[in-house]
PDB file of C-alpha atoms in Angstrom:
ATOM      1  CA  MET K   1     -20.163 -12.335 -36.892  1.00 50.00           C
ATOM      2  CA  LYS K   2     -20.838 -15.156 -34.421  1.00 53.00           C
ATOM      3  CA  ASN K   3     -17.086 -15.661 -34.064  1.00 51.00           C
ATOM      4  CA  PHE K   4     -16.711 -11.987 -33.210  1.00 45.00           C
ATOM      5  CA  LYS K   5     -19.259 -12.254 -30.378  1.00 46.00           C
ATOM      6  CA  PHE K   6     -17.620 -15.440 -29.107  1.00 45.00           C
ATOM      7  CA  LEU K   7     -14.273 -13.640 -28.905  1.00 42.00           C
ATOM      8  CA  VAL K   8     -15.372 -10.279 -27.559  1.00 41.00           C
ATOM      9  CA  LEU K   9     -17.722 -11.413 -24.805  1.00 41.00           C
ATOM     10  CA  PRO K  10     -15.226 -13.719 -23.005  1.00 42.00           C
ATOM     11  CA  MET K  11     -12.487 -11.073 -23.268  1.00 40.00           C
ATOM     12  CA  LEU K  12     -14.836  -8.462 -21.824  1.00 38.00           C
ATOM     13  CA  ALA K  13     -15.779 -10.790 -18.954  1.00 40.00           C
ATOM     14  CA  VAL K  14     -12.121 -11.500 -18.119  1.00 39.00           C
ATOM     15  CA  PHE K  15     -11.324  -7.784 -18.150  1.00 38.00           C
ATOM     16  CA  MET K  16     -14.238  -6.966 -15.850  1.00 40.00           C
ATOM     17  CA  LEU K  17     -13.397  -9.756 -13.397  1.00 41.00           C
ATOM     18  CA  SER K  18      -9.719  -8.842 -13.268  1.00 41.00           C
ATOM     19  CA  SER K  19     -10.505  -5.185 -12.682  1.00 42.00           C
ATOM     20  CA  CYS K  20     -12.791  -6.126  -9.792  1.00 48.00           C
ATOM     21  CA  SER K  21     -10.167  -8.193  -7.997  1.00 59.00           C
ATOM     22  CA  SER K  22      -7.545  -5.487  -7.619  1.00 87.00           C
ATOM     23  CA  ILE K  23      -7.002  -3.686  -4.354  1.00 91.00           C
ATOM     24  CA  GLN K  24      -5.682  -0.152  -4.323  1.00 94.00           C
ATOM     25  CA  VAL K  25      -3.396   0.444  -1.372  1.00 96.00           C
ATOM     26  CA  LEU K  26      -2.150   3.677   0.160  1.00 95.00           C
ATOM     27  CA  SER K  27      -0.233   4.321   3.337  1.00 95.00           C
ATOM     28  CA  ASP K  28       0.846   7.329   5.344  1.00 96.00           C
ATOM     29  CA  TYR K  29       3.125   7.617   8.347  1.00 96.00           C
ATOM     30  CA  ASP K  30       4.790   9.917  10.850  1.00 95.00           C
ATOM     31  CA  GLN K  31       8.314  10.597   9.601  1.00 93.00           C
ATOM     32  CA  GLN K  32       9.510  11.222  13.174  1.00 93.00           C
ATOM     33  CA  ALA K  33       8.482   7.758  14.412  1.00 94.00           C
ATOM     34  CA  ASP K  34      11.163   5.119  15.042  1.00 92.00           C
ATOM     35  CA  PHE K  35       9.624   2.065  13.406  1.00 94.00           C
ATOM     36  CA  ASN K  36      12.591  -0.114  14.368  1.00 92.00           C
ATOM     37  CA  GLY K  37      11.620   0.253  18.037  1.00 93.00           C
ATOM     38  CA  TYR K  38       8.212  -1.378  17.638  1.00 96.00           C
ATOM     39  CA  LYS K  39       8.225  -5.076  18.518  1.00 96.00           C
ATOM     40  CA  SER K  40       4.858  -5.789  20.158  1.00 97.00           C
ATOM     41  CA  TYR K  41       1.221  -4.972  19.546  1.00 98.00           C
ATOM     42  CA  ALA K  42      -2.298  -5.295  20.926  1.00 98.00           C
ATOM     43  CA  PHE K  43      -5.683  -4.538  19.439  1.00 97.00           C
ATOM     44  CA  TYR K  44      -7.323  -1.230  20.335  1.00 96.00           C
ATOM     45  CA  LYS K  45     -10.753  -2.466  21.350  1.00 94.00           C
ATOM     46  CA  THR K  46     -12.352   1.005  21.546  1.00 91.00           C
ATOM     47  CA  GLY K  47     -11.473   1.750  17.919  1.00 90.00           C
ATOM     48  CA  ILE K  48     -12.366  -1.709  16.658  1.00 93.00           C
ATOM     49  CA  ASP K  49     -15.777  -1.620  18.336  1.00 91.00           C
ATOM     50  CA  LYS K  50     -16.631   1.496  16.292  1.00 89.00           C
ATOM     51  CA  ALA K  51     -16.035  -0.271  12.953  1.00 88.00           C
ATOM     52  CA  GLN K  52     -19.424  -0.634  11.257  1.00 85.00           C
ATOM     53  CA  ILE K  53     -19.206  -4.216  10.054  1.00 88.00           C
ATOM     54  CA  SER K  54     -20.437  -7.497  11.415  1.00 88.00           C
ATOM     55  CA  ASP K  55     -18.691  -9.006  14.412  1.00 92.00           C
ATOM     56  CA  LEU K  56     -17.824 -12.031  12.294  1.00 92.00           C
ATOM     57  CA  ASP K  57     -16.070  -9.880   9.693  1.00 90.00           C
ATOM     58  CA  LYS K  58     -14.247  -8.041  12.508  1.00 94.00           C
ATOM     59  CA  LYS K  59     -12.969 -11.386  13.770  1.00 95.00           C
ATOM     60  CA  ARG K  60     -11.827 -12.315  10.267  1.00 95.00           C
ATOM     61  CA  ILE K  61      -9.982  -9.019   9.860  1.00 96.00           C
ATOM     62  CA  LEU K  62      -8.342  -9.269  13.293  1.00 97.00           C
ATOM     63  CA  ARG K  63      -7.204 -12.859  12.644  1.00 97.00           C
ATOM     64  CA  ALA K  64      -5.704 -11.778   9.316  1.00 97.00           C
ATOM     65  CA  ILE K  65      -3.921  -8.825  10.969  1.00 98.00           C
ATOM     66  CA  GLU K  66      -2.646 -11.099  13.733  1.00 98.00           C
ATOM     67  CA  ALA K  67      -1.196 -13.538  11.193  1.00 97.00           C
ATOM     68  CA  GLU K  68       0.469 -10.725   9.220  1.00 97.00           C
ATOM     69  CA  MET K  69       1.935  -9.096  12.333  1.00 97.00           C
ATOM     70  CA  GLN K  70       3.323 -12.426  13.569  1.00 96.00           C
ATOM     71  CA  SER K  71       4.868 -13.102  10.164  1.00 95.00           C
ATOM     72  CA  ARG K  72       6.692  -9.765  10.542  1.00 93.00           C
ATOM     73  CA  GLY K  73       8.132 -10.749  13.935  1.00 94.00           C
ATOM     74  CA  PHE K  74       5.684  -8.869  16.159  1.00 96.00           C
ATOM     75  CA  VAL K  75       4.402 -10.452  19.352  1.00 97.00           C
ATOM     76  CA  LYS K  76       1.020  -9.851  20.909  1.00 97.00           C
ATOM     77  CA  SER K  77       1.479  -8.293  24.353  1.00 97.00           C
ATOM     78  CA  GLU K  78      -0.365  -6.949  27.385  1.00 96.00           C
ATOM     79  CA  ASN K  79       2.150  -4.065  27.383  1.00 97.00           C
ATOM     80  CA  PRO K  80       2.504  -3.342  23.632  1.00 97.00           C
ATOM     81  CA  ASP K  81       4.549  -0.803  21.685  1.00 96.00           C
ATOM     82  CA  LEU K  82       1.704  -0.384  19.159  1.00 97.00           C
ATOM     83  CA  LEU K  83      -2.066  -0.471  19.309  1.00 98.00           C
ATOM     84  CA  VAL K  84      -3.809  -1.726  16.173  1.00 98.00           C
ATOM     85  CA  SER K  85      -7.177  -0.283  15.231  1.00 97.00           C
ATOM     86  CA  ILE K  86      -9.368  -0.671  12.178  1.00 97.00           C
ATOM     87  CA  PHE K  87     -11.932   1.467  10.416  1.00 93.00           C
ATOM     88  CA  THR K  88     -14.142   0.477   7.494  1.00 91.00           C
ATOM     89  CA  LYS K  89     -16.233   2.212   4.863  1.00 86.00           C
ATOM     90  CA  GLU K  90     -18.361   0.757   2.139  1.00 76.00           C
ATOM     91  CA  GLN K  91     -20.523   2.079  -0.653  1.00 71.00           C
ATOM     92  CA  GLU K  92     -22.625   0.601  -3.416  1.00 67.00           C
ATOM     93  CA  ARG K  93     -21.352   1.302  -6.917  1.00 65.00           C
ATOM     94  CA  VAL K  94     -23.553   1.100  -9.960  1.00 67.00           C
ATOM     95  CA  ASP K  95     -21.805   0.446 -13.262  1.00 65.00           C
ATOM     96  CA  ILE K  96     -23.627   0.993 -16.543  1.00 73.00           C
ATOM     97  CA  TYR K  97     -22.044  -0.480 -19.634  1.00 67.00           C
ATOM     98  CA  ASN K  98     -23.197   0.749 -23.031  1.00 67.00           C
ATOM     99  CA  ASN K  99     -22.962  -2.203 -25.388  1.00 62.00           C
ATOM    100  CA  ASN K 100     -23.968  -0.386 -28.575  1.00 56.00           C
ATOM    101  CA  PHE K 101     -21.587  -1.068 -31.392  1.00 53.00           C
ATOM    102  CA  GLY K 102     -21.794  -1.758 -35.070  1.00 51.00           C
ATOM    103  CA  TRP K 103     -23.204   0.161 -37.989  1.00 49.00           C
ATOM    104  CA  GLY K 104     -26.713   0.337 -39.080  1.00 49.00           C
ATOM    105  CA  GLY K 105     -29.592   1.488 -41.129  1.00 49.00           C
ATOM    106  CA  ALA K 106     -32.737  -0.178 -42.322  1.00 47.00           C
ATOM    107  CA  TRP K 107     -34.028  -1.822 -45.472  1.00 49.00           C
ATOM    108  CA  GLY K 108     -36.371   0.230 -47.557  1.00 49.00           C
ATOM    109  CA  TRP K 109     -36.754   3.317 -49.634  1.00 49.00           C
ATOM    110  CA  GLY K 110     -37.405   6.752 -48.382  1.00 49.00           C
ATOM    111  CA  TYR K 111     -36.496  10.376 -48.447  1.00 51.00           C
ATOM    112  CA  ASN K 112     -34.635  12.537 -46.025  1.00 51.00           C
ATOM    113  CA  PRO K 113     -33.143  15.949 -46.825  1.00 50.00           C
ATOM    114  CA  TYR K 114     -29.604  14.558 -47.120  1.00 52.00           C
ATOM    115  CA  ALA K 115     -30.059  11.211 -48.866  1.00 52.00           C
ATOM    116  CA  TRP K 116     -32.386   9.306 -51.128  1.00 51.00           C
ATOM    117  CA  GLY K 117     -32.266   5.583 -51.596  1.00 53.00           C
ATOM    118  CA  PRO K 118     -31.961   2.279 -49.809  1.00 54.00           C
ATOM    119  CA  GLY K 119     -30.364   1.717 -46.448  1.00 53.00           C
ATOM    120  CA  TRP K 120     -29.071  -1.452 -44.827  1.00 50.00           C
ATOM    121  CA  GLY K 121     -26.997  -2.698 -41.922  1.00 51.00           C
ATOM    122  CA  TRP K 122     -26.759  -4.621 -38.721  1.00 51.00           C
ATOM    123  CA  GLY K 123     -26.273  -3.738 -35.085  1.00 51.00           C
ATOM    124  CA  TRP K 124     -26.334  -4.994 -31.562  1.00 54.00           C
ATOM    125  CA  GLY K 125     -27.011  -2.875 -28.602  1.00 57.00           C
ATOM    126  CA  GLY K 126     -28.266  -2.462 -25.156  1.00 63.00           C
ATOM    127  CA  ASN K 127     -27.052  -1.487 -21.743  1.00 70.00           C
ATOM    128  CA  SER K 128     -26.103  -3.682 -18.860  1.00 74.00           C
ATOM    129  CA  VAL K 129     -26.192  -2.528 -15.286  1.00 69.00           C
ATOM    130  CA  SER K 130     -24.332  -4.117 -12.404  1.00 66.00           C
ATOM    131  CA  THR K 131     -23.923  -3.198  -8.772  1.00 65.00           C
ATOM    132  CA  ARG K 132     -21.012  -3.979  -6.529  1.00 64.00           C
ATOM    133  CA  THR K 133     -19.866  -3.048  -3.070  1.00 68.00           C
ATOM    134  CA  GLN K 134     -16.731  -0.922  -2.969  1.00 79.00           C
ATOM    135  CA  GLY K 135     -15.070  -1.189   0.419  1.00 85.00           C
ATOM    136  CA  SER K 136     -12.241   0.507   2.266  1.00 91.00           C
ATOM    137  CA  LEU K 137     -10.313  -0.981   5.166  1.00 95.00           C
ATOM    138  CA  TYR K 138      -8.073   1.288   7.227  1.00 96.00           C
ATOM    139  CA  ILE K 139      -5.491  -0.199   9.562  1.00 97.00           C
ATOM    140  CA  ASP K 140      -4.145   2.282  12.120  1.00 97.00           C
ATOM    141  CA  LEU K 141      -1.005   1.748  14.209  1.00 97.00           C
ATOM    142  CA  ILE K 142      -0.884   3.926  17.317  1.00 98.00           C
ATOM    143  CA  ASP K 143       2.206   4.468  19.469  1.00 97.00           C
ATOM    144  CA  THR K 144       1.195   3.510  23.015  1.00 97.00           C
ATOM    145  CA  LYS K 145       3.601   5.946  24.706  1.00 96.00           C
ATOM    146  CA  SER K 146       2.686   9.065  22.745  1.00 95.00           C
ATOM    147  CA  LYS K 147      -0.930   7.950  22.068  1.00 95.00           C
ATOM    148  CA  GLU K 148      -0.485   9.209  18.499  1.00 96.00           C
ATOM    149  CA  LEU K 149      -1.132   7.624  15.126  1.00 97.00           C
ATOM    150  CA  VAL K 150       2.226   6.682  13.579  1.00 97.00           C
ATOM    151  CA  TRP K 151       1.128   4.661  10.534  1.00 97.00           C
ATOM    152  CA  GLN K 152      -2.074   4.208   8.552  1.00 97.00           C
ATOM    153  CA  GLY K 153      -2.714   1.831   5.695  1.00 97.00           C
ATOM    154  CA  LYS K 154      -5.771   1.885   3.487  1.00 96.00           C
ATOM    155  CA  GLY K 155      -6.970  -0.790   1.085  1.00 95.00           C
ATOM    156  CA  GLU K 156      -9.807  -0.095  -1.303  1.00 93.00           C
ATOM    157  CA  GLY K 157     -11.443  -2.577  -3.610  1.00 89.00           C
ATOM    158  CA  THR K 158     -14.504  -4.589  -4.429  1.00 82.00           C
ATOM    159  CA  LEU K 159     -15.840  -6.778  -1.672  1.00 70.00           C
ATOM    160  CA  ALA K 160     -17.103 -10.216  -2.443  1.00 63.00           C
ATOM    161  CA  ASN K 161     -20.890 -10.260  -2.197  1.00 65.00           C
ATOM    162  CA  THR K 162     -21.007 -13.962  -1.619  1.00 69.00           C
ATOM    163  CA  ASN K 163     -22.379 -16.521   0.741  1.00 82.00           C
ATOM    164  CA  ASN K 164     -19.199 -18.552   0.311  1.00 87.00           C
ATOM    165  CA  ILE K 165     -17.400 -18.066   3.640  1.00 88.00           C
ATOM    166  CA  GLU K 166     -14.051 -19.344   2.311  1.00 91.00           C
ATOM    167  CA  LYS K 167     -14.065 -16.773  -0.521  1.00 89.00           C
ATOM    168  CA  LYS K 168     -14.996 -14.012   1.918  1.00 88.00           C
ATOM    169  CA  GLU K 169     -12.182 -14.972   4.281  1.00 91.00           C
ATOM    170  CA  GLN K 170      -9.704 -15.163   1.418  1.00 93.00           C
ATOM    171  CA  ARG K 171     -10.695 -11.688   0.221  1.00 91.00           C
ATOM    172  CA  ILE K 172     -10.253 -10.251   3.728  1.00 92.00           C
ATOM    173  CA  LYS K 173      -6.807 -11.873   4.026  1.00 95.00           C
ATOM    174  CA  GLU K 174      -5.912 -10.402   0.633  1.00 94.00           C
ATOM    175  CA  PHE K 175      -6.955  -6.905   1.770  1.00 93.00           C
ATOM    176  CA  VAL K 176      -4.987  -7.121   5.024  1.00 96.00           C
ATOM    177  CA  SER K 177      -1.896  -8.632   3.415  1.00 96.00           C
ATOM    178  CA  GLN K 178      -1.679  -6.011   0.696  1.00 96.00           C
ATOM    179  CA  ILE K 179      -2.211  -3.167   3.161  1.00 96.00           C
ATOM    180  CA  LEU K 180       0.455  -4.405   5.570  1.00 96.00           C
ATOM    181  CA  GLU K 181       2.943  -4.908   2.721  1.00 95.00           C
ATOM    182  CA  GLN K 182       3.387  -1.136   3.076  1.00 93.00           C
ATOM    183  CA  TYR K 183       4.663  -1.533   6.658  1.00 93.00           C
ATOM    184  CA  PRO K 184       7.226  -0.563   7.829  1.00 88.00           C
ATOM    185  CA  PRO K 185       7.501   2.552   5.662  1.00 86.00           C
ATOM    186  CA  ASN K 186      11.312   2.542   5.718  1.00 67.00           C
ATOM    187  CA  ALA K 187      11.398  -0.888   4.070  1.00 58.00           C
ATOM    188  CA  VAL K 188       8.877   0.239   1.418  1.00 49.00           C
ATOM    189  CA  ALA K 189      10.947   3.340   0.671  1.00 44.00           C
ATOM    190  CA  LEU K 190      14.016   1.158   0.031  1.00 44.00           C
ATOM    191  CA  LYS K 191      12.231  -0.983  -2.567  1.00 44.00           C
TER     192      LYS K 191
END
């Protein structure tokens, strides 16, 4: 029985940790937009200022976006083709895991209407409760000429509740990278 617990508990922990690290990504875009014509970008300060996160996290997100845009051949410009804005949401999630398994009974004699005789067994049980922050990051690309949204990417996943700044920055880079993998939509459609 001890071997069973030593096998099940580590496997359960690995499953839970791997499920927490995934980021679900969605994107949507204007089918009439010519994505090949966009070569430059700037940040849309008005939209970014409305994001309800710390200024330090905003800086981290903007640096990650800047690195991703540059890696795709975009240049930052005073007269850009695209404006980049962000929007964030977060919510606390409470997960309750029911750990009751096994079979059971009790030693002793007794009577119940359906059985008479001894009972025996073993069992392990209990519930565990954990909380985590589920976050969403939206990255909006706005055509500067038409002033219309032409592309939106959304990443949703668990945020690292940590004091480790390097881990936090890495998680933000991961979010941004996976969201912008969906841009441009024509390249994603060809995959």
